[in-house]
Amino acid sequence: MIKVGIVGATGYAGVELVRLITAHPEAEIAAISSVSFEGQKLSEVYPSYKFLNDMTCENQDAVVEKSDVIFAALPHGLSQELGKKCIDSGKAFIDLGADFRLESEDEYAEWYGGKFLDKELHAQSVYGLPEFFRDKIKGKKLVANPGCYTTCSPLAIAPAIVNGLIETKGIICDCKSGVTGAGRKPTQGSHFPELNEGFHAYKVASHRHTPEIEQTLSKLSGENVTITFVPHLLPVNRGILATVYADIKDGVSFEQIRKAYEYYYKDEFFVRLLDDGSCADIHNVRYSNFCDVSIHHDPRANKLVACAAIDNMVKGAAGQAIQNMNIIFGLDEKTGLVIVPPAF
Amino acid sequence: MIKVGIVGATGYAGVELVRLITAHPEAEIAAISSVSFEGQKLSEVYPSYKFLNDMTCENQDAVVEKSDVIFAALPHGLSQELGKKCIDSGKAFIDLGADFRLESEDEYAEWYGGKFLDKELHAQSVYGLPEFFRDKIKGKKLVANPGCYTTCSPLAIAPAIVNGLIETKGIICDCKSGVTGAGRKPTQGSHFPELNEGFHAYKVASHRHTPEIEQTLSKLSGENVTITFVPHLLPVNRGILATVYADIKDGVSFEQIRKAYEYYYKDEFFVRLLDDGSCADIHNVRYSNFCDVSIHHDPRANKLVACAAIDNMVKGAAGQAIQNMNIIFGLDEKTGLVIVPPAF
Amino acid sequence: MIKVGIVGATGYAGVELVRLITAHPEAEIAAISSVSFEGQKLSEVYPSYKFLNDMTCENQDAVVEKSDVIFAALPHGLSQELGKKCIDSGKAFIDLGADFRLESEDEYAEWYGGKFLDKELHAQSVYGLPEFFRDKIKGKKLVANPGCYTTCSPLAIAPAIVNGLIETKGIICDCKSGVTGAGRKPTQGSHFPELNEGFHAYKVASHRHTPEIEQTLSKLSGENVTITFVPHLLPVNRGILATVYADIKDGVSFEQIRKAYEYYYKDEFFVRLLDDGSCADIHNVRYSNFCDVSIHHDPRANKLVACAAIDNMVKGAAGQAIQNMNIIFGLDEKTGLVIVPPAF
Amino acid sequence: MIKVGIVGATGYAGVELVRLITAHPEAEIAAISSVSFEGQKLSEVYPSYKFLNDMTCENQDAVVEKSDVIFAALPHGLSQELGKKCIDSGKAFIDLGADFRLESEDEYAEWYGGKFLDKELHAQSVYGLPEFFRDKIKGKKLVANPGCYTTCSPLAIAPAIVNGLIETKGIICDCKSGVTGAGRKPTQGSHFPELNEGFHAYKVASHRHTPEIEQTLSKLSGENVTITFVPHLLPVNRGILATVYADIKDGVSFEQIRKAYEYYYKDEFFVRLLDDGSCADIHNVRYSNFCDVSIHHDPRANKLVACAAIDNMVKGAAGQAIQNMNIIFGLDEKTGLVIVPPAF
């Protein structure tokens, strides 16, 4: 059994990790930590876990010591030091935060206002979006787990961009996220009466996931991709829908695009390419690690419209982190993640 | 007092008209009709109206006879005959359906599969989006009240397009609507357990409001505009948010665009241009005739992102219809429509 | 025009008062205050009010000075001093807090931990539930506006208790409230992801509204009534449903009870007694001052089950406060409050 | 592996069975049937099941033939014949409908309007609420799986009633259910805009689950128990909260009651007795087979208030059915049902 440690276990990504690891046949939770709730039981913070996980939150050091792999769900800036400690101790480290996601320190400085504390450490890290970078993850010990928007947006158009079927200029990612993406801390914007029956964009063209999506699309295309990314807040608990718009290249037919998607995703268990006429719906991937993708043609403007739906807390956070753990430890990637999304 | 008749009063747009007319100081409901509920009281269908409107649903003829102005909320195809009857009787006719919205019979045939039964009648009609076509509505008796998506999408970018500040090619309208837009009839897709906690696109690049938005943008720009329009279904009762993307023309600054918006909407009571940094939210316009507009700049891709939020059943249907009635009858356009959107 | 001042205008009850007074034909807002937002515009706190109320929050003294009637929506304990100041200045004072609701200082001490600062002042106050105490409100200047649970629970069974048709022992009030009742301040319990799709009781048999309901029922019955009161939290914005259970007295038929209800409420505009077979629904009273009442018979246990639905922020707070203002100022009680509850 | 057949697989209880059996380590789905969707894939009806269950709906006979145990989720009246066929073929039969729940044919006739087609068959059946009747289920082949309200209401007060600590007269079950309890078929009442933001009672003191709850409470108490049962409809997908009121017998302390609960449920994995001060919340049991129970004292009226929360589709339907299957087949009762309820 893989011994799992979770740092930041009482945040939403952390507690979701606990839920998924509990059902994982090859891993078990060795220790959890939380700055806010140190000394308290997880089930006191989340009563739904009563009798299923009554572990007490310890400190980070205890977690590192007791675990083979440490998952960190921390505010950005705090993972670099922890990551170093884990790697130095020979442990695997999977970071659900942003510290290791961007390869360019300049971009990290621009969007997060920080710097790389240990450049060698960053050089060892790998970006953990398995559908694209599986081969690079194998054998690594330091994984930067992607963000939620940055998982579904590239998954929506990868086959088209990899095969050079769309223009890389002018791509628009119009994304809509459930409110768990904003975390557990109550705010005016997440206060029930003010979010319920509401819907709005936020951080228009200025969200920190922008350079991360661009980094992935640039790698996939071999070009320098700049996108327009606009996130919106949905009055639902879970899920992200990315609606991505791109110009189809002259001479490329929609049938070619569909075939490219079919081929690209034919062996990807977690990506479900929907039939023509169906639209990806966040309702259908909740609580699971699936990404449902639907593609659509606007023949009048000759655009590709690609929709990708994920559960922001599973494929967009905890589930993908476990998928990365499975790869690192040589398990079948699906282990512990074959979950039927509930019908309601 | 203006005597108002409502044909199709038990549908969502119809019953919303009843609500708003009840509070209108210069109009009163003379008669209502409903094919499905003829002979029944409105308050039997909608118990919230008990003691406030206990009128019995009559037939169309009775409504026409008793009214100065007839509002029709009918499935498309059924308004043409009724409109003719009203006009022939010297009554005003405000159609909340689609029959008179498109000026081109070819487009009507292509998107709705019907034809113009009386071309002269169509020639007399005017498209009732007052913020753009107020002067043409005055003195008319036959108004085609715009659809919901077709109200908020143009309002989002009119100042930019009228002033030639954006490219007219490549405009994308990514719209999200509350479920009342789909009407009162229960369907699997509007069944609570399947819509709740869900979100998806539908009729991607094939929704009937496409040519109507294009018609308005073409008029405003003087060019032949083709857009990409993708509607999505929100798990909320009311509201539409349109997020519209357009390329800013070379040499145009975002400051110029903002000034153009300020000038264009300075006297429009129902359009509230938000300050920089704010995002239009459907929560803030519910139950009212307001359209909140926020504009945003993506300097990296040099795009304008414009958001417009309306209540799809008020500014997107019944409220705008009353705004048109006010114009036709020479009232202050705001009469009966100065409603504070509730804070929650 | 009555000049209205609102102390605590940025809380949910306060801002709802602003909304309703804006539509009131005989009253206008003279000044508003807020401790948290002094110096800021109300529309900065609630963007939905933009251009409709852009007043700046002042301090309490300014509000008292400029107004004929002061509404206070303050945490308990803070209204006594303000009330005194208003009365001493010859102004009317309507308190939406709890300070003047209980006639017994002992009960106030027991449930709220405070005492009556000025017993004479308390003696001048009247409990503002117009359907029961209308005659006592007339001519008064100091009104204790009832709480939300304490409005709907008595309205559900008053006709039965007044007419001695039910046992006064063993009455159970099982109440369910929308979340606005808990106020504007974000908490873990009102954080969207934790309230959404949830439902639970709280403060079981220990909620502060208990003695207030008992006070009203005791007055109505002439007996000393003790109830069991259990509130629950609904994942909706607005509305309270009270389901009240009582034993029908031997020899009393359900027909007698129905007749008693019909007679008791026949002239009450704001109480809508539903027909047999209908159930009161919070959906049908939202945004309005109505209280829908349905009564049901359990013949097997010979119990009366009475349901009452109100909008907790209107009939349960701001609307009833305006109803009281109308009475005090000699207006028709319905003035400004004839609002059609929206169908959706 | 146990071969499982599901008749009525496309209803909500049926499709939930598919979800849970898919994760069961000792059982697998052999065949499914559906009258409405015969010949179609389950994943066409529920796209969330795509690639996870793409079985085609067959007819009942095929299901019976291929399976060791048949679960039936059928409208009442249709299970008797199917049950007979299964038993005659030596298969186990677990009925999620009402046909075998009531032991008294008179009560069945009164509440359901039907009769027992085969009295011997009924005599073989057992009522499958394992926490009370586990010993009787063992070795049986025909199980009447309880309804949702009828599971949580007795679980809320069983320890008090079994130990004679409360009066059996005057018990009130005020229950609130999520909308999946009403099934998959769209109706006006489950149409999103009309249910959302609403809440109401229905079938007051006349719901068919009444005699079933009474049957269980009568067995537990050894007395003839009559209750008052009032169900309400919550605007959530899943969950039932039962708030049960009972008079505490003279001389019984609340401490005695708490001890009785602790003892009675000490070995029941699926019943989680909450600590004093906590309230059972449907949020904390969603998607799981748990029943959270909290008990409260009203010392002023000397009443016990007991709350029980279940997922109506799991412990209230499919999960409990699997619990029964585990018992019948000699498995650990928890097999396949140790599920962490998600924190959000």
Tab-separated table of N, CA, C and O in Angstrom, chain A residues 111 172 174 176 193-194 196-202 204-205 210 214 226-228 230 232 234-238 241 243 245 279-283 286 296-298 300-301 303 305 307 344, chain B residues 111 172 174 176 193-194 196-202 204-205 210 214 226-228 230 232 234-237 241 243 245 279-283 286 296-298 300-301 303 305 307 344:
chain	number	residue	atom	x	y	z
A	111	TRP	N	2.672	36.831	-13.096
A	111	TRP	CA	1.286	36.488	-12.747
A	111	TRP	C	1.113	36.200	-11.258
A	111	TRP	O	0.016	36.341	-10.726
A	172	ILE	N	-10.313	31.531	-28.115
A	172	ILE	CA	-11.048	32.078	-26.971
A	172	ILE	C	-11.508	30.937	-26.079
A	172	ILE	O	-12.117	29.975	-26.565
A	174	ASP	N	-13.965	30.477	-23.137
A	174	ASP	CA	-15.024	31.034	-22.294
A	174	ASP	C	-15.397	29.924	-21.319
A	174	ASP	O	-16.024	28.935	-21.696
A	176	LYS	N	-16.775	28.349	-17.430
A	176	LYS	CA	-17.765	28.546	-16.388
A	176	LYS	C	-17.508	27.513	-15.300
A	176	LYS	O	-17.562	26.318	-15.574
A	193	PRO	N	-27.210	33.662	-0.571
A	193	PRO	CA	-28.236	34.516	-1.195
A	193	PRO	C	-27.707	35.395	-2.320
A	193	PRO	O	-28.485	35.887	-3.128
A	194	GLU	N	-26.381	35.601	-2.369
A	194	GLU	CA	-25.852	36.509	-3.380
A	194	GLU	C	-25.303	35.766	-4.602
A	194	GLU	O	-25.208	36.336	-5.683
A	196	ASN	N	-26.570	32.437	-5.397
A	196	ASN	CA	-27.743	31.712	-5.881
A	196	ASN	C	-28.538	32.603	-6.844
A	196	ASN	O	-28.761	33.782	-6.564
A	197	GLU	N	-28.962	32.023	-7.969
A	197	GLU	CA	-29.713	32.771	-8.990
A	197	GLU	C	-28.888	33.888	-9.618
A	197	GLU	O	-29.447	34.824	-10.191
A	198	GLY	N	-27.559	33.801	-9.497
A	198	GLY	CA	-26.688	34.779	-10.143
A	198	GLY	C	-25.746	34.106	-11.117
A	198	GLY	O	-25.614	32.874	-11.156
A	199	PHE	N	-25.083	34.915	-11.908
A	199	PHE	CA	-24.069	34.422	-12.856
A	199	PHE	C	-23.328	35.621	-13.405
A	199	PHE	O	-23.944	36.592	-13.832
A	200	HIS	N	-22.016	35.534	-13.404
A	200	HIS	CA	-21.219	36.669	-13.894
A	200	HIS	C	-19.814	36.202	-14.255
A	200	HIS	O	-19.346	35.151	-13.779
A	201	ALA	N	-19.141	36.978	-15.081
A	201	ALA	CA	-17.722	36.757	-15.365
A	201	ALA	C	-16.893	37.365	-14.233
A	201	ALA	O	-17.407	38.133	-13.412
A	202	TYR	N	-15.629	36.985	-14.145
A	202	TYR	CA	-14.727	37.612	-13.175
A	202	TYR	C	-13.306	37.520	-13.716
A	202	TYR	O	-13.009	36.674	-14.555
A	204	VAL	N	-11.737	39.053	-15.902
A	204	VAL	CA	-11.812	38.936	-17.358
A	204	VAL	C	-10.432	39.198	-17.971
A	204	VAL	O	-9.828	40.245	-17.729
A	205	ALA	N	-9.949	38.241	-18.735
A	205	ALA	CA	-8.655	38.362	-19.426
A	205	ALA	C	-7.514	38.689	-18.469
A	205	ALA	O	-6.511	39.269	-18.865
A	210	THR	N	-4.320	31.850	-17.202
A	210	THR	CA	-4.052	32.185	-18.610
A	210	THR	C	-2.690	31.683	-19.092
A	210	THR	O	-2.613	30.940	-20.085
A	214	GLU	N	-1.807	28.704	-21.901
A	214	GLU	CA	-0.972	29.050	-23.066
A	214	GLU	C	0.278	28.173	-23.134
A	214	GLU	O	0.705	27.759	-24.203
A	226	THR	N	-1.162	32.652	-27.745
A	226	THR	CA	-1.792	33.600	-26.821
A	226	THR	C	-3.299	33.432	-26.929
A	226	THR	O	-3.835	33.388	-28.035
A	227	ILE	N	-3.961	33.318	-25.789
A	227	ILE	CA	-5.415	33.096	-25.817
A	227	ILE	C	-6.139	34.243	-25.109
A	227	ILE	O	-5.517	35.056	-24.423
A	228	THR	N	-7.448	34.264	-25.293
A	228	THR	CA	-8.317	35.110	-24.479
A	228	THR	C	-9.077	34.186	-23.543
A	228	THR	O	-9.786	33.293	-24.000
A	230	VAL	N	-11.700	33.909	-20.319
A	230	VAL	CA	-12.683	34.597	-19.466
A	230	VAL	C	-13.411	33.569	-18.606
A	230	VAL	O	-14.189	32.763	-19.122
A	232	HIS	N	-16.139	32.438	-15.624
A	232	HIS	CA	-17.426	32.859	-15.050
A	232	HIS	C	-17.728	31.970	-13.851
A	232	HIS	O	-17.249	30.839	-13.771
A	234	LEU	N	-20.469	29.856	-11.780
A	234	LEU	CA	-21.774	29.192	-11.861
A	234	LEU	C	-22.343	28.940	-10.468
A	234	LEU	O	-21.596	28.548	-9.562
A	235	PRO	N	-23.648	29.077	-10.299
A	235	PRO	CA	-24.265	28.744	-9.010
A	235	PRO	C	-24.486	27.241	-8.854
A	235	PRO	O	-25.614	26.793	-8.683
A	236	VAL	N	-23.417	26.483	-8.931
A	236	VAL	CA	-23.433	25.037	-8.681
A	236	VAL	C	-22.202	24.724	-7.853
A	236	VAL	O	-21.254	25.505	-7.805
A	237	ASN	N	-22.203	23.568	-7.220
A	237	ASN	CA	-21.064	23.196	-6.391
A	237	ASN	C	-19.842	22.801	-7.208
A	237	ASN	O	-18.733	23.238	-6.921
A	238	ARG	N	-20.068	21.943	-8.184
A	238	ARG	CA	-18.955	21.306	-8.892
A	238	ARG	C	-19.088	21.465	-10.390
A	238	ARG	O	-20.189	21.468	-10.912
A	241	LEU	N	-17.292	23.987	-17.295
A	241	LEU	CA	-17.456	23.814	-18.728
A	241	LEU	C	-16.581	24.841	-19.415
A	241	LEU	O	-16.683	26.042	-19.134
A	243	THR	N	-15.917	26.398	-23.038
A	243	THR	CA	-16.373	26.509	-24.418
A	243	THR	C	-15.266	27.230	-25.170
A	243	THR	O	-14.992	28.394	-24.887
A	245	TYR	N	-13.337	28.474	-28.655
A	245	TYR	CA	-13.605	28.901	-30.034
A	245	TYR	C	-12.288	29.032	-30.789
A	245	TYR	O	-11.341	29.637	-30.271
A	279	CYS	N	-23.928	17.619	-26.372
A	279	CYS	CA	-23.146	18.710	-25.786
A	279	CYS	C	-22.630	18.270	-24.417
A	279	CYS	O	-23.404	17.760	-23.598
A	280	ALA	N	-21.367	18.508	-24.186
A	280	ALA	CA	-20.777	18.169	-22.884
A	280	ALA	C	-21.520	18.917	-21.781
A	280	ALA	O	-21.826	20.107	-21.922
A	281	ASP	N	-21.806	18.227	-20.678
A	281	ASP	CA	-22.590	18.793	-19.576
A	281	ASP	C	-21.862	18.468	-18.271
A	281	ASP	O	-21.492	17.315	-18.029
A	282	ILE	N	-21.655	19.478	-17.452
A	282	ILE	CA	-20.973	19.224	-16.184
A	282	ILE	C	-21.748	18.236	-15.320
A	282	ILE	O	-21.182	17.553	-14.477
A	283	HIS	N	-23.048	18.155	-15.523
A	283	HIS	CA	-23.890	17.229	-14.751
A	283	HIS	C	-23.415	15.794	-14.894
A	283	HIS	O	-23.558	14.987	-13.961
A	286	ARG	N	-19.798	14.815	-12.730
A	286	ARG	CA	-19.659	15.148	-11.312
A	286	ARG	C	-19.143	13.959	-10.502
A	286	ARG	O	-19.564	12.840	-10.710
A	296	HIS	N	-18.222	20.945	-32.205
A	296	HIS	CA	-19.314	21.508	-32.997
A	296	HIS	C	-18.729	22.404	-34.078
A	296	HIS	O	-17.676	23.000	-33.900
A	297	HIS	N	-19.444	22.491	-35.156
A	297	HIS	CA	-18.980	23.284	-36.291
A	297	HIS	C	-19.905	24.473	-36.504
A	297	HIS	O	-21.118	24.314	-36.497
A	298	ASP	N	-19.310	25.641	-36.634
A	298	ASP	CA	-20.094	26.786	-37.114
A	298	ASP	C	-19.695	27.001	-38.561
A	298	ASP	O	-18.689	27.661	-38.847
A	300	ARG	N	-20.968	28.768	-40.875
A	300	ARG	CA	-21.137	30.130	-41.404
A	300	ARG	C	-19.906	30.975	-41.113
A	300	ARG	O	-19.507	31.808	-41.918
A	301	ALA	N	-19.297	30.795	-39.940
A	301	ALA	CA	-18.081	31.548	-39.616
A	301	ALA	C	-16.844	30.648	-39.709
A	301	ALA	O	-15.736	31.102	-39.440
A	303	LYS	N	-15.873	28.192	-37.791
A	303	LYS	CA	-15.190	28.060	-36.508
A	303	LYS	C	-15.437	26.679	-35.916
A	303	LYS	O	-16.484	26.065	-36.140
A	305	VAL	N	-16.162	24.962	-32.421
A	305	VAL	CA	-16.579	25.229	-31.047
A	305	VAL	C	-16.428	23.906	-30.301
A	305	VAL	O	-17.079	22.912	-30.653
A	307	CYS	N	-16.442	21.945	-26.576
A	307	CYS	CA	-16.837	22.033	-25.169
A	307	CYS	C	-16.189	20.894	-24.390
A	307	CYS	O	-16.192	19.744	-24.841
A	344	PHE	N	-27.861	11.788	-11.005
A	344	PHE	CA	-28.518	12.966	-10.418
A	344	PHE	C	-27.888	13.222	-9.070
A	344	PHE	O	-27.104	12.401	-8.569
B	111	TRP	N	-34.701	29.627	-41.282
B	111	TRP	CA	-34.541	29.332	-39.862
B	111	TRP	C	-35.822	28.843	-39.195
B	111	TRP	O	-35.771	28.157	-38.173
B	172	ILE	N	-18.094	36.811	-31.545
B	172	ILE	CA	-18.611	35.610	-30.878
B	172	ILE	C	-19.541	36.029	-29.747
B	172	ILE	O	-19.170	36.860	-28.915
B	174	ASP	N	-21.189	34.328	-26.701
B	174	ASP	CA	-21.303	33.164	-25.820
B	174	ASP	C	-22.321	33.539	-24.756
B	174	ASP	O	-22.048	34.339	-23.869
B	176	LYS	N	-25.562	32.702	-21.901
B	176	LYS	CA	-25.989	31.756	-20.877
B	176	LYS	C	-27.351	32.211	-20.366
B	176	LYS	O	-27.477	33.311	-19.853
B	193	PRO	N	-34.088	17.419	-11.158
B	193	PRO	CA	-32.862	16.675	-10.818
B	193	PRO	C	-31.846	16.616	-11.955
B	193	PRO	O	-30.681	16.338	-11.702
B	194	GLU	N	-32.283	16.868	-13.175
B	194	GLU	CA	-31.351	16.727	-14.298
B	194	GLU	C	-30.773	18.073	-14.722
B	194	GLU	O	-29.707	18.130	-15.330
B	196	ASN	N	-30.592	20.836	-12.350
B	196	ASN	CA	-29.915	21.300	-11.136
B	196	ASN	C	-28.494	20.738	-11.094
B	196	ASN	O	-28.276	19.556	-11.366
B	197	GLU	N	-27.548	21.589	-10.753
B	197	GLU	CA	-26.135	21.194	-10.701
B	197	GLU	C	-25.584	20.795	-12.070
B	197	GLU	O	-24.569	20.099	-12.158
B	198	GLY	N	-26.249	21.229	-13.134
B	198	GLY	CA	-25.756	20.970	-14.477
B	198	GLY	C	-25.518	22.263	-15.236
B	198	GLY	O	-25.933	23.351	-14.797
B	199	PHE	N	-24.867	22.157	-16.365
B	199	PHE	CA	-24.634	23.313	-17.236
B	199	PHE	C	-24.089	22.776	-18.552
B	199	PHE	O	-23.157	21.967	-18.562
B	200	HIS	N	-24.667	23.242	-19.652
B	200	HIS	CA	-24.215	22.763	-20.966
B	200	HIS	C	-24.629	23.751	-22.051
B	200	HIS	O	-25.553	24.542	-21.867
B	201	ALA	N	-23.950	23.666	-23.180
B	201	ALA	CA	-24.358	24.418	-24.359
B	201	ALA	C	-25.486	23.666	-25.060
B	201	ALA	O	-25.738	22.488	-24.759
B	202	TYR	N	-26.185	24.348	-25.937
B	202	TYR	CA	-27.193	23.653	-26.746
B	202	TYR	C	-27.350	24.411	-28.065
B	202	TYR	O	-27.010	25.592	-28.156
B	204	VAL	N	-25.653	24.583	-30.650
B	204	VAL	CA	-24.417	25.320	-30.903
B	204	VAL	C	-24.377	25.794	-32.357
B	204	VAL	O	-24.508	24.989	-33.289
B	205	ALA	N	-24.238	27.091	-32.516
B	205	ALA	CA	-24.133	27.686	-33.843
B	205	ALA	C	-25.325	27.345	-34.731
B	205	ALA	O	-25.220	27.357	-35.960
B	210	THR	N	-29.823	33.492	-34.082
B	210	THR	CA	-28.628	33.922	-34.819
B	210	THR	C	-28.939	34.981	-35.884
B	210	THR	O	-28.345	36.071	-35.869
B	214	GLU	N	-27.793	39.028	-36.001
B	214	GLU	CA	-27.039	39.511	-37.166
B	214	GLU	C	-27.764	40.656	-37.857
B	214	GLU	O	-27.137	41.623	-38.305
B	226	THR	N	-21.837	38.533	-39.803
B	226	THR	CA	-22.084	37.127	-39.462
B	226	THR	C	-21.421	36.849	-38.119
B	226	THR	O	-20.260	37.210	-37.909
B	227	ILE	N	-22.163	36.246	-37.215
B	227	ILE	CA	-21.611	35.985	-35.875
B	227	ILE	C	-21.559	34.487	-35.588
B	227	ILE	O	-22.152	33.681	-36.306
B	228	THR	N	-20.859	34.144	-34.521
B	228	THR	CA	-20.940	32.798	-33.963
B	228	THR	C	-21.709	32.917	-32.654
B	228	THR	O	-21.297	33.652	-31.758
B	230	VAL	N	-23.469	30.898	-29.477
B	230	VAL	CA	-23.591	29.638	-28.728
B	230	VAL	C	-24.338	29.887	-27.420
B	230	VAL	O	-23.821	30.548	-26.516
B	232	HIS	N	-26.124	28.648	-23.837
B	232	HIS	CA	-25.956	27.637	-22.787
B	232	HIS	C	-27.140	27.750	-21.820
B	232	HIS	O	-27.751	28.813	-21.705
B	234	LEU	N	-28.432	27.745	-17.998
B	234	LEU	CA	-28.036	27.942	-16.604
B	234	LEU	C	-29.077	27.355	-15.651
B	234	LEU	O	-30.276	27.498	-15.891
B	235	PRO	N	-28.638	26.760	-14.546
B	235	PRO	CA	-29.602	26.271	-13.550
B	235	PRO	C	-30.103	27.393	-12.644
B	235	PRO	O	-29.909	27.368	-11.432
B	236	VAL	N	-30.715	28.382	-13.248
B	236	VAL	CA	-31.365	29.483	-12.520
B	236	VAL	C	-32.682	29.761	-13.233
B	236	VAL	O	-32.865	29.365	-14.385
B	237	ASN	N	-33.575	30.428	-12.548
B	237	ASN	CA	-34.867	30.716	-13.159
B	237	ASN	C	-34.782	31.790	-14.231
B	237	ASN	O	-35.344	31.649	-15.314
B	241	LEU	N	-26.842	36.134	-19.467
B	241	LEU	CA	-25.599	36.870	-19.606
B	241	LEU	C	-25.046	36.584	-20.988
B	241	LEU	O	-24.864	35.413	-21.367
B	243	THR	N	-21.731	37.113	-23.154
B	243	THR	CA	-20.318	37.501	-23.169
B	243	THR	C	-19.917	37.563	-24.630
B	243	THR	O	-19.914	36.536	-25.310
B	245	TYR	N	-17.339	38.692	-27.708
B	245	TYR	CA	-15.915	38.876	-28.022
B	245	TYR	C	-15.768	39.505	-29.409
B	245	TYR	O	-16.427	39.050	-30.354
B	279	CYS	N	-18.268	43.496	-13.176
B	279	CYS	CA	-18.758	42.567	-14.192
B	279	CYS	C	-20.273	42.468	-14.094
B	279	CYS	O	-20.814	42.284	-13.004
B	280	ALA	N	-20.934	42.567	-15.210
B	280	ALA	CA	-22.392	42.436	-15.239
B	280	ALA	C	-22.797	41.085	-14.667
B	280	ALA	O	-22.170	40.067	-14.966
B	281	ASP	N	-23.833	41.087	-13.841
B	281	ASP	CA	-24.284	39.872	-13.150
B	281	ASP	C	-25.807	39.790	-13.308
B	281	ASP	O	-26.514	40.761	-13.037
B	282	ILE	N	-26.275	38.630	-13.716
B	282	ILE	CA	-27.727	38.483	-13.881
B	282	ILE	C	-28.453	38.678	-12.551
B	282	ILE	O	-29.626	39.062	-12.529
B	283	HIS	N	-27.764	38.433	-11.452
B	283	HIS	CA	-28.373	38.599	-10.130
B	283	HIS	C	-28.890	40.023	-9.931
B	283	HIS	O	-29.878	40.244	-9.210
B	286	ARG	N	-32.516	40.987	-12.023
B	286	ARG	CA	-33.695	40.118	-11.948
B	286	ARG	C	-34.971	40.916	-11.650
B	286	ARG	O	-34.966	41.808	-10.831
B	296	HIS	N	-14.599	45.108	-21.025
B	296	HIS	CA	-13.302	44.651	-20.548
B	296	HIS	C	-12.343	44.562	-21.730
B	296	HIS	O	-12.758	44.301	-22.868
B	297	HIS	N	-11.083	44.745	-21.439
B	297	HIS	CA	-10.063	44.735	-22.482
B	297	HIS	C	-9.140	43.546	-22.262
B	297	HIS	O	-8.681	43.319	-21.149
B	298	ASP	N	-8.907	42.811	-23.328
B	298	ASP	CA	-7.829	41.828	-23.293
B	298	ASP	C	-6.678	42.419	-24.102
B	298	ASP	O	-6.657	42.301	-25.341
B	300	ARG	N	-3.636	41.570	-24.389
B	300	ARG	CA	-2.699	40.625	-24.997
B	300	ARG	C	-3.190	40.152	-26.356
B	300	ARG	O	-2.402	39.940	-27.275
B	301	ALA	N	-4.500	39.982	-26.492
B	301	ALA	CA	-5.046	39.571	-27.784
B	301	ALA	C	-5.746	40.741	-28.471
B	301	ALA	O	-6.296	40.578	-29.562
B	303	LYS	N	-8.546	42.235	-27.708
B	303	LYS	CA	-9.968	41.989	-27.910
B	303	LYS	C	-10.799	42.797	-26.924
B	303	LYS	O	-10.364	43.092	-25.808
B	305	VAL	N	-14.019	42.459	-24.658
B	305	VAL	CA	-14.949	41.491	-24.071
B	305	VAL	C	-16.064	42.312	-23.431
B	305	VAL	O	-15.802	43.111	-22.515
B	307	CYS	N	-19.841	42.268	-21.587
B	307	CYS	CA	-20.865	41.449	-20.941
B	307	CYS	C	-22.149	42.254	-20.799
B	307	CYS	O	-22.112	43.422	-20.397
B	344	PHE	N	-31.623	40.258	-3.326
B	344	PHE	CA	-31.490	38.797	-3.182
B	344	PHE	C	-32.817	38.164	-3.516
B	344	PHE	O	-33.810	38.863	-3.664
